[in-house]
Coordinates of C-alpha atoms and ligand atoms in Angstrom, one line a residue:
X26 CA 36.8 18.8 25.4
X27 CA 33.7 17.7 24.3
X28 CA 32.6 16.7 27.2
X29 CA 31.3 20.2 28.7
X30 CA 29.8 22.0 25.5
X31 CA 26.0 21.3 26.2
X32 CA 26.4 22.9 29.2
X33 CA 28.7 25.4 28.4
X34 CA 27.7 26.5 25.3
X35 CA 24.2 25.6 24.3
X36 CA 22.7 25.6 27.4
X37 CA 18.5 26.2 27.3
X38 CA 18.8 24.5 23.6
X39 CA 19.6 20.9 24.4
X40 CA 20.6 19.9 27.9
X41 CA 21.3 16.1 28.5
X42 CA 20.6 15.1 32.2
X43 CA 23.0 13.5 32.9
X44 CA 25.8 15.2 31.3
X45 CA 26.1 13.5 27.7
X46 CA 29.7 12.5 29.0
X47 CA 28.4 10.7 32.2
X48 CA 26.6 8.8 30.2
X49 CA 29.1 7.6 27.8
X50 CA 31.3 6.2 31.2
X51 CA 28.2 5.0 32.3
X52 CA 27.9 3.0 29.3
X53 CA 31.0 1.8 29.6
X54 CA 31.0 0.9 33.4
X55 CA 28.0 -0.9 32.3
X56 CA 29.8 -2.7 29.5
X57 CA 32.7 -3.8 32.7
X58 CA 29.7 -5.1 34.8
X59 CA 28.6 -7.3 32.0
X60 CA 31.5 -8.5 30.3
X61 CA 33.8 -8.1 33.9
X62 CA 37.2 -7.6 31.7
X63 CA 40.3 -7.7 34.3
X64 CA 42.5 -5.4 31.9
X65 CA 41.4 -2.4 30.5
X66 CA 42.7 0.3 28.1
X67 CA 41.4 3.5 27.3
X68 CA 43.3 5.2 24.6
X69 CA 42.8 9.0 24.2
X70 CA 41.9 9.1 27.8
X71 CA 42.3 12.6 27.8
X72 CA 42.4 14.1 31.6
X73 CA 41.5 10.5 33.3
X74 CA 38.0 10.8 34.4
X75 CA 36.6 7.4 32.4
X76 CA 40.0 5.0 34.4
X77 CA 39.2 7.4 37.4
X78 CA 35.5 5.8 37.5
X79 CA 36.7 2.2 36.5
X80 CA 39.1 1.8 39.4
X81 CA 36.7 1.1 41.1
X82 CA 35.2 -1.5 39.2
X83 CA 36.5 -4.8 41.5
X84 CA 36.8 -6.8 38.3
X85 CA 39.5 -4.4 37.0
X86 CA 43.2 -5.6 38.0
X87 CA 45.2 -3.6 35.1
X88 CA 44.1 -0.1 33.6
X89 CA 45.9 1.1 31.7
X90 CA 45.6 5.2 29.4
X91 CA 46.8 6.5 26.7
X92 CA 46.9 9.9 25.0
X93 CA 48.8 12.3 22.3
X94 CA 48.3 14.9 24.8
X95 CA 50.5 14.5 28.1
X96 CA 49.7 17.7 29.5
X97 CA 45.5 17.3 29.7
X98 CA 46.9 13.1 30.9
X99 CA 49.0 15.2 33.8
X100 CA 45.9 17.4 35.1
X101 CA 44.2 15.3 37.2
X102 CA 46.4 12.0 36.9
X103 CA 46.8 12.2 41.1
X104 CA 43.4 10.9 41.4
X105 CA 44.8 7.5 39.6
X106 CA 46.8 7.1 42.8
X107 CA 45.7 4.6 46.1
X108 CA 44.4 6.9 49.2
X109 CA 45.2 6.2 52.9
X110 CA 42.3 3.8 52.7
X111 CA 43.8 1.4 50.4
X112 CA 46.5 1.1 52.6
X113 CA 44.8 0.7 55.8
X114 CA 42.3 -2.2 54.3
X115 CA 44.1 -3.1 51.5
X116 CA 41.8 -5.3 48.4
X117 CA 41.9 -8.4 47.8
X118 CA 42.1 -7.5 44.5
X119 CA 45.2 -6.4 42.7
X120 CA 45.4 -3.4 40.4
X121 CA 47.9 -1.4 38.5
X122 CA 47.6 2.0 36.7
X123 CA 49.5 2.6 34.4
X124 CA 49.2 6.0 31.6
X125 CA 51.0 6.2 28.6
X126 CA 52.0 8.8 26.3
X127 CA 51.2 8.2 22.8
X128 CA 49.9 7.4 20.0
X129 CA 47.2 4.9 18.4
X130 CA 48.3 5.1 15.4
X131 CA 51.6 3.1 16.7
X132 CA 51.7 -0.4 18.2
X133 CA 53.8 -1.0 21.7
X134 CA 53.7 -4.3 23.1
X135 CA 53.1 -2.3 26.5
X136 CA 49.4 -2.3 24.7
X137 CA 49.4 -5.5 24.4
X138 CA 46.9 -8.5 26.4
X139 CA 43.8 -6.3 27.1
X140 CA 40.6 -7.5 27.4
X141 CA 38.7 -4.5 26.6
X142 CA 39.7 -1.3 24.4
X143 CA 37.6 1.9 25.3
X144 CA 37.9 4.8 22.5
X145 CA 35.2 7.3 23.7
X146 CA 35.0 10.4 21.6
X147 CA 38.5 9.4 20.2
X148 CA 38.4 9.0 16.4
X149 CA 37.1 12.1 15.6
X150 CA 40.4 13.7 16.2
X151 CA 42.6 11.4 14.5
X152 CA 44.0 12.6 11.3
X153 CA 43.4 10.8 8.3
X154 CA 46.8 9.4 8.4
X155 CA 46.1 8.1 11.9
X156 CA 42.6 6.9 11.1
X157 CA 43.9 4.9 8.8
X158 CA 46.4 2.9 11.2
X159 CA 43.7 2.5 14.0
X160 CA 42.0 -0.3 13.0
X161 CA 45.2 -2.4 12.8
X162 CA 46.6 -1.1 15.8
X163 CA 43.3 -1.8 17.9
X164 CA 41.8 -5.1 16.3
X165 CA 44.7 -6.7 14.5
X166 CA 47.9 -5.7 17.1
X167 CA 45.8 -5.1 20.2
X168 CA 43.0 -7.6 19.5
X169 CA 41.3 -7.2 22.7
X170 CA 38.0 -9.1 23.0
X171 CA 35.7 -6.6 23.8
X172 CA 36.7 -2.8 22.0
X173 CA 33.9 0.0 22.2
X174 CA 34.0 3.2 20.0
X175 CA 31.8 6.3 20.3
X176 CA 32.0 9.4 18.1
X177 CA 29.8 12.1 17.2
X178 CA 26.8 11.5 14.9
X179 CA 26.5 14.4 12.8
X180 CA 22.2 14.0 12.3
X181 CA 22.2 15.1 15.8
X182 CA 24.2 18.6 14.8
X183 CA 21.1 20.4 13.5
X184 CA 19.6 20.2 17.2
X185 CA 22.6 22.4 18.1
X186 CA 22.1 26.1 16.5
X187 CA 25.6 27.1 17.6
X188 CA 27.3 24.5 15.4
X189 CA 27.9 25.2 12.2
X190 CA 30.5 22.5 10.9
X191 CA 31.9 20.4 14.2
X192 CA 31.2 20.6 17.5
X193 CA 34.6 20.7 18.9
X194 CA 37.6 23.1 16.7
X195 CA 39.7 19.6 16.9
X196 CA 37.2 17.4 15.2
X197 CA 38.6 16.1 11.9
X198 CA 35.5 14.6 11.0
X199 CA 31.8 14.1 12.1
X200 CA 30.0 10.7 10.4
X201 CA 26.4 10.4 10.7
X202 CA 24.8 6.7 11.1
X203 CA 25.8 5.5 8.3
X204 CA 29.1 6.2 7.7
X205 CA 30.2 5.0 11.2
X206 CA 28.2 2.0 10.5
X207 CA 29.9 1.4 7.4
X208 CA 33.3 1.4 8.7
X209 CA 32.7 -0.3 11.7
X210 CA 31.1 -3.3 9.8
X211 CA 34.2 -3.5 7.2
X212 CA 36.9 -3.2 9.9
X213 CA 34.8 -5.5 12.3
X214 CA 34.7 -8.2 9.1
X215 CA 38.5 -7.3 8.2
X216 CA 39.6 -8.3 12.0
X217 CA 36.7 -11.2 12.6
X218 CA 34.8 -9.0 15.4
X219 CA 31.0 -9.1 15.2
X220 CA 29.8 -5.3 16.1
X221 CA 26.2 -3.8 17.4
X222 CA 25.1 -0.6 17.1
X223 CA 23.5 1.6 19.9
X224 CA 24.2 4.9 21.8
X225 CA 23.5 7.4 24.2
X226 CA 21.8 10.9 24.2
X227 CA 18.1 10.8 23.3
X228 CA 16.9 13.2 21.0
X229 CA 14.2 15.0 21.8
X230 CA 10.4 13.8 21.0
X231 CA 9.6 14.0 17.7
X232 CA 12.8 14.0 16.4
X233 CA 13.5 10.4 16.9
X234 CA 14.5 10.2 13.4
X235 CA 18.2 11.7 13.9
X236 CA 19.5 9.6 16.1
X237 CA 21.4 9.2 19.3
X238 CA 24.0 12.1 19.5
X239 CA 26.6 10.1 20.3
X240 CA 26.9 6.8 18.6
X241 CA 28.5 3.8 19.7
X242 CA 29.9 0.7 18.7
X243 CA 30.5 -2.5 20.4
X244 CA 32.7 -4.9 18.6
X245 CA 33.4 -8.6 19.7
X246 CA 35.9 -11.0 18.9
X247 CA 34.6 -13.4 17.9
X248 CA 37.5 -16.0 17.9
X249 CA 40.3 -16.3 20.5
X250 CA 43.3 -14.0 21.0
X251 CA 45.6 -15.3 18.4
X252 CA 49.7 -15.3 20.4
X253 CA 50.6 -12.4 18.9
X254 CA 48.2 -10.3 21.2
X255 CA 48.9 -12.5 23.8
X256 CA 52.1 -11.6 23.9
X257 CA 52.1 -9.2 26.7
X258 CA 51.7 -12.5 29.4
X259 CA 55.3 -13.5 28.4
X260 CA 58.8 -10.7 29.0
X261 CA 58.6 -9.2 25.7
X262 CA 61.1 -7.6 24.0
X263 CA 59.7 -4.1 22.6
X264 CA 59.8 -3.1 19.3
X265 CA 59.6 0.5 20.5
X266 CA 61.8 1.6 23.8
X267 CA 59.0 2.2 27.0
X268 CA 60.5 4.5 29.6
X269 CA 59.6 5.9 33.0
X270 CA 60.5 9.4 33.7
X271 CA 62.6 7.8 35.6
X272 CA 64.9 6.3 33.5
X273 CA 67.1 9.6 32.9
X274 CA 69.9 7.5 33.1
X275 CA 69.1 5.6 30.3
X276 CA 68.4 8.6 28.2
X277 CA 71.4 10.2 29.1
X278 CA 73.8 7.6 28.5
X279 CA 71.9 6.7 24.3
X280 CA 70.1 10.1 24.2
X281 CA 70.4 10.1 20.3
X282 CA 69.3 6.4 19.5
X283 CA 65.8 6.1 21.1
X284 CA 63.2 6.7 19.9
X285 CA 60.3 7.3 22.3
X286 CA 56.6 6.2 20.5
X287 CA 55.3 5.2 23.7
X288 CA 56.5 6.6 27.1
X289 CA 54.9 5.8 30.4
X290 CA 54.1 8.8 32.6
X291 CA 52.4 7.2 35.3
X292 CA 52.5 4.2 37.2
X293 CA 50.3 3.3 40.7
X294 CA 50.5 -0.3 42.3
X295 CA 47.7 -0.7 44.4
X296 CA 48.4 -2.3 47.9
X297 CA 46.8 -5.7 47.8
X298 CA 46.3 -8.8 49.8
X299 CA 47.4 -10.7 46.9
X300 CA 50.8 -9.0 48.2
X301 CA 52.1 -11.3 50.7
X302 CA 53.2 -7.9 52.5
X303 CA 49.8 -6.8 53.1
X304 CA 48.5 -10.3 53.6
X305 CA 50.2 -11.2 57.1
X306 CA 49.6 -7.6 58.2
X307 CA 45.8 -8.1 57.2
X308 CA 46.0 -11.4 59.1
X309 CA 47.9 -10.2 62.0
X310 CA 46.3 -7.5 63.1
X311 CA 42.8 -10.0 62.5
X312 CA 44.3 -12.8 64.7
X313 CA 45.4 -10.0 67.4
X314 CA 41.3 -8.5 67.2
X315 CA 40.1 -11.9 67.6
X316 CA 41.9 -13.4 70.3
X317 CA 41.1 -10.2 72.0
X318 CA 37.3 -10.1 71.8
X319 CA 37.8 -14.0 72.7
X320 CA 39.6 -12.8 75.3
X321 CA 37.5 -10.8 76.8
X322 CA 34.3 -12.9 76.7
X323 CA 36.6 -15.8 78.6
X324 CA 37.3 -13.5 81.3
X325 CA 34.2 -11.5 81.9
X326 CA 32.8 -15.3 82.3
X327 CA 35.4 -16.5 84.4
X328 CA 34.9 -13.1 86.5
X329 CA 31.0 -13.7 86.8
X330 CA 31.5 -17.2 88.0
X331 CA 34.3 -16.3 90.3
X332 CA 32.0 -14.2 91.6
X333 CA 29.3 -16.1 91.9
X334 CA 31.3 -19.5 93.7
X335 CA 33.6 -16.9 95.6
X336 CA 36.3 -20.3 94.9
X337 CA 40.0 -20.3 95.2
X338 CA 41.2 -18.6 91.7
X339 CA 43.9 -21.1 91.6
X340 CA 41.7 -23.4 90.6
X341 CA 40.2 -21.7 87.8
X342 CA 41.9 -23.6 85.1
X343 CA 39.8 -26.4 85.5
X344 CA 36.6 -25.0 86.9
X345 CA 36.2 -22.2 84.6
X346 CA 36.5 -23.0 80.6
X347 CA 33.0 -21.5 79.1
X348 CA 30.9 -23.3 76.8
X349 CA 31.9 -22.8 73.5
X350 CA 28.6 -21.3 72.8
X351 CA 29.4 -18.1 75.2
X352 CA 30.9 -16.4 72.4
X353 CA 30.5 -18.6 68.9
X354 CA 27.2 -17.1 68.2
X355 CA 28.1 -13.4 69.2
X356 CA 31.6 -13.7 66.5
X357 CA 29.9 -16.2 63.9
X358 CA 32.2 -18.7 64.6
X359 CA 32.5 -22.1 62.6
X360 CA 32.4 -24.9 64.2
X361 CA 35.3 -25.9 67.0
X362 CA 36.5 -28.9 68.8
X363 CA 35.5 -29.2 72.2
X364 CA 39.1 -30.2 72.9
X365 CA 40.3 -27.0 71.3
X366 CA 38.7 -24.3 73.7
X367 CA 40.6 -21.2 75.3
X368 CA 41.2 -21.2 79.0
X369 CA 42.7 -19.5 81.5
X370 CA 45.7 -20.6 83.9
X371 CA 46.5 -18.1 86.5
X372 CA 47.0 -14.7 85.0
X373 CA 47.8 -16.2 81.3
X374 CA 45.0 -16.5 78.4
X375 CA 45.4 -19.4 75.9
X376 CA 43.5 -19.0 73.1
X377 CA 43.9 -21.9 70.5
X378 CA 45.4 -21.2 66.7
X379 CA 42.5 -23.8 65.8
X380 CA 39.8 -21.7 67.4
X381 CA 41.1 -18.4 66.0
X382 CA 41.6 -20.1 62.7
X383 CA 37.7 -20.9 62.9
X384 CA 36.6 -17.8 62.5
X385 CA 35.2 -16.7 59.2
X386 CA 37.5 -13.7 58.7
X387 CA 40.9 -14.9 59.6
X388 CA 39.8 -18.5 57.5
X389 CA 39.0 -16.5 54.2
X390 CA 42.3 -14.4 54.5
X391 CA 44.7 -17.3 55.6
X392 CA 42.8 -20.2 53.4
X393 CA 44.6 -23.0 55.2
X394 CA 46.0 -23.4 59.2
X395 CA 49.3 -23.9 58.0
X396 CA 49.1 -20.4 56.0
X397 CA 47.9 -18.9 59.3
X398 CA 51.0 -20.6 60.9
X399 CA 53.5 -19.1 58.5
X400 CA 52.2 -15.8 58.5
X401 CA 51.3 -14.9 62.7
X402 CA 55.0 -16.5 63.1
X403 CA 57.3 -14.3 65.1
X404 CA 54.5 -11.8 64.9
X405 CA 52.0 -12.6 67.6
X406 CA 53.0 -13.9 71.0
X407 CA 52.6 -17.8 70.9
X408 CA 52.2 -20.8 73.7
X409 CA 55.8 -22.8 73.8
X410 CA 54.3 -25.3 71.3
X411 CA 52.9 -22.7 68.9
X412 CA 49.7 -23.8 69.4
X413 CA 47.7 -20.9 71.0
X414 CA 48.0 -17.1 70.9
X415 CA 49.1 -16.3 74.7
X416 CA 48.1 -13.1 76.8
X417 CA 49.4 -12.1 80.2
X418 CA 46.5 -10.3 82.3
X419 CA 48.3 -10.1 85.0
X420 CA 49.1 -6.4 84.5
X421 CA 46.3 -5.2 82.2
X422 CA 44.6 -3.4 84.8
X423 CA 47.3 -1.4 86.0
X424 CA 47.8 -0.2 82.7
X425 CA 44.5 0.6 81.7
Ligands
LIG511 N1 38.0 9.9 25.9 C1 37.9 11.2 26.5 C2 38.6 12.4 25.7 C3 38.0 12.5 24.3 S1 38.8 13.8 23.4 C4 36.5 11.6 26.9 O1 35.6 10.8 26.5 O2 36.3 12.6 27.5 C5 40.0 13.0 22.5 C6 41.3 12.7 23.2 O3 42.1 11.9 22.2 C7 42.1 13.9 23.5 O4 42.6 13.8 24.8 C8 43.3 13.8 22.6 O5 44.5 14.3 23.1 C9 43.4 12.4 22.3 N2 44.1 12.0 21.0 C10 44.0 12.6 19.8 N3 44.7 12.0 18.9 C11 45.3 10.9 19.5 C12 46.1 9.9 19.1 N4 46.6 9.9 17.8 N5 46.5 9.0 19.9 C13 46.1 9.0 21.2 N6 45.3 10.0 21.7 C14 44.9 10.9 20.8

């Protein structure tokens, strides 16, 4: 694609550092950091690399790609999926990926209710047919509020000895400033989008004159999404049938009546603490870390006093609950009732839900006490009110 071909085959005539491509997601990743869009679509999205990068834009909850070509979609499409990590600490964000095979020139609802529209280096390769549908496909079905088009401009081409007509075989078309310019202006007035102008890819000095070599459009809605492209918040019923590969059934039972425009070939669902699921394991395993490190302060005090007085360790119940301020400063505690503190009776460890509950991490994750409640219930070992986390030392050191 035309991603490589300044490296590959012009190198020593015009190099762009960093690759001219790079800096076309980078534009883009920029364009997510400004305008912080939670669903995203890139249509012609070719082998993934531009969704690869913006997964990891935190905004992002829905990405969704689309292309003509499901083999180059297939390539590296693996990458799209959650690692290990994402299920060990899952995000507090949620985030589906979903690819599509397609085309733009056709309107599925499953494009519907995106914030932003990326076509990088798309329209170029759209027959003229296809051109002509875009615009009502993208701005008038689609009507994101942010869409961002780059393509070619063809002032550049002279810096580039080895092109004679286009620089890629499937270019249909290469516009220079003006004729992108001109089209993006009428569609942007026929669809009420305002649209500026800009690019990447210097050219050299002393030839400022031609231009960026890519050029790039941002357009902006400049009203609210009317319902039609809101649609895709509310169960809609498709115009055109959207499949999963693994709906064979359904294609074997009405092979002859459906007819595919738009068929998904991917989807990934990111684990998230949104997910109730991953929520109470998150919280779990934080209530269990915390009550151990509390834990573990209470006794190595109640050791070092026991030590010190040499008293009867019956007694220790009374005699030996720590200051509050043995271990708040160390975790980063909030602020905790006296009346609420651990102690230890005999070989058992009470550690307060309220004091747990205070600390920063297992507050942000729960939100409220009686979330913590519901979610450490039947999980964690409790006091017979429910009211502390419980340990039992008395065989800790044998097992360590
Ligand atoms: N956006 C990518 C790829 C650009 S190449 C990048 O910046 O690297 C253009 C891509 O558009 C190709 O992957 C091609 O298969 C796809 N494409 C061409 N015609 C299309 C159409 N009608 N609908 C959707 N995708 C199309």
């Amino acid at each position: 694609m035309d991603k490589n071909f300044q490296e590959e085959q012009f190198t020593g005539i015009i190099k762009f550092t960093p690759p001219l491509y790079k800096q076309r997601y980078q534009f883009v990743k920029d364009l997510v950091g400004k305008y912080k869009p939670k669903k995203v679509a890139d249509l012609g999205c070719a082998d993934c690399t531009l969704l690869w990068m913006l997964k990891f834009c935190s905004c992002i909850e829905v990405l969704a790609g689309l292309d003509i070509c499901t083999s180059i979609m297939k390539e590296k499409m693996h990458r799209l999926s959650p690692l290990p990590v994402d299920y060990l600490q899952p995000a507090e964000r949620s985030l589906t990926v979903t690819l599509h095979h397609g085309s733009v020139a056709h309107k599925d609802p499953c494009m519907l209710g995106f914030d932003l529209v990326t076509c990088i280096e798309l329209i170029e390769h759209l027959e003229e047919s296809e051109l002509k549908k875009f615009p009502e496909v993208v701005f008038g079905f689609m009507a994101p509020s942010i869409v961002v088009i780059s393509t070619p401009n063809s002032e550049f081409n002279p810096l580039f000895p080895g092109v004679t007509l286009f620089r890629h075989p499937d270019h249909k078309f290469e516009w220079n400033r003006v004729q992108f310019q001109s089209w993006a202006l009428e569609t942007a007035r026929r669809y009420d989008y305002s649209v500026e102008f800009t690019g990447v890819g210097h050219p050299p000095t002393g030839m400022e004159n031609v231009g960026f070599c890519t050029q790039i459009g941002v357009f902006v809605r400049k009203h609210p999404q009317t319902s039609e492209s809101a649609q895709s918040e509310k169960p809609t019923e498709g115009v055109y049938k959207t499949v999963t590969l693994f709906d064979k059934q359904m294609l074997k039972s009405k092979p002859m009546y459906v007819f595919l425009y738009v068929v998904k070939v991917f989807k990934a669902v990111y684990p998230s603490l949104k997910d109730e699921k991953y929520l109470q394991n998150a919280v779990v395993s934080e209530v269990i870390f915390t009550a151990q490190i509390i834990k573990r302060s209470l006794l190595d005090h109640v050791t070092s006093e026991h030590e010190e007085y040499n008293d009867d360790p019956t007694e220790r119940k009374s005699k030996f609950q720590p200051s509050m301020n043995y271990f708040s400063d160390s975790l980063g505690k909030l602020v905790v009732e006296k009346s609420m503190e651990p102690f230890v009776n005999g070989h058992v460890v009470y550690i307060p839900l309220t004091t747990i509950f205070s600390f920063p991490k297992v507050n942000q994750l729960c939100g409220t006490f009686e979330k913590l409640c519901k979610l450490i219930a039947g999980k964690v070992t409790l006091s017979s009110d429910g009211s502390a986390v419980m340990f039992n030392t008395e065989h800790e050191n044998e097992e360590n």
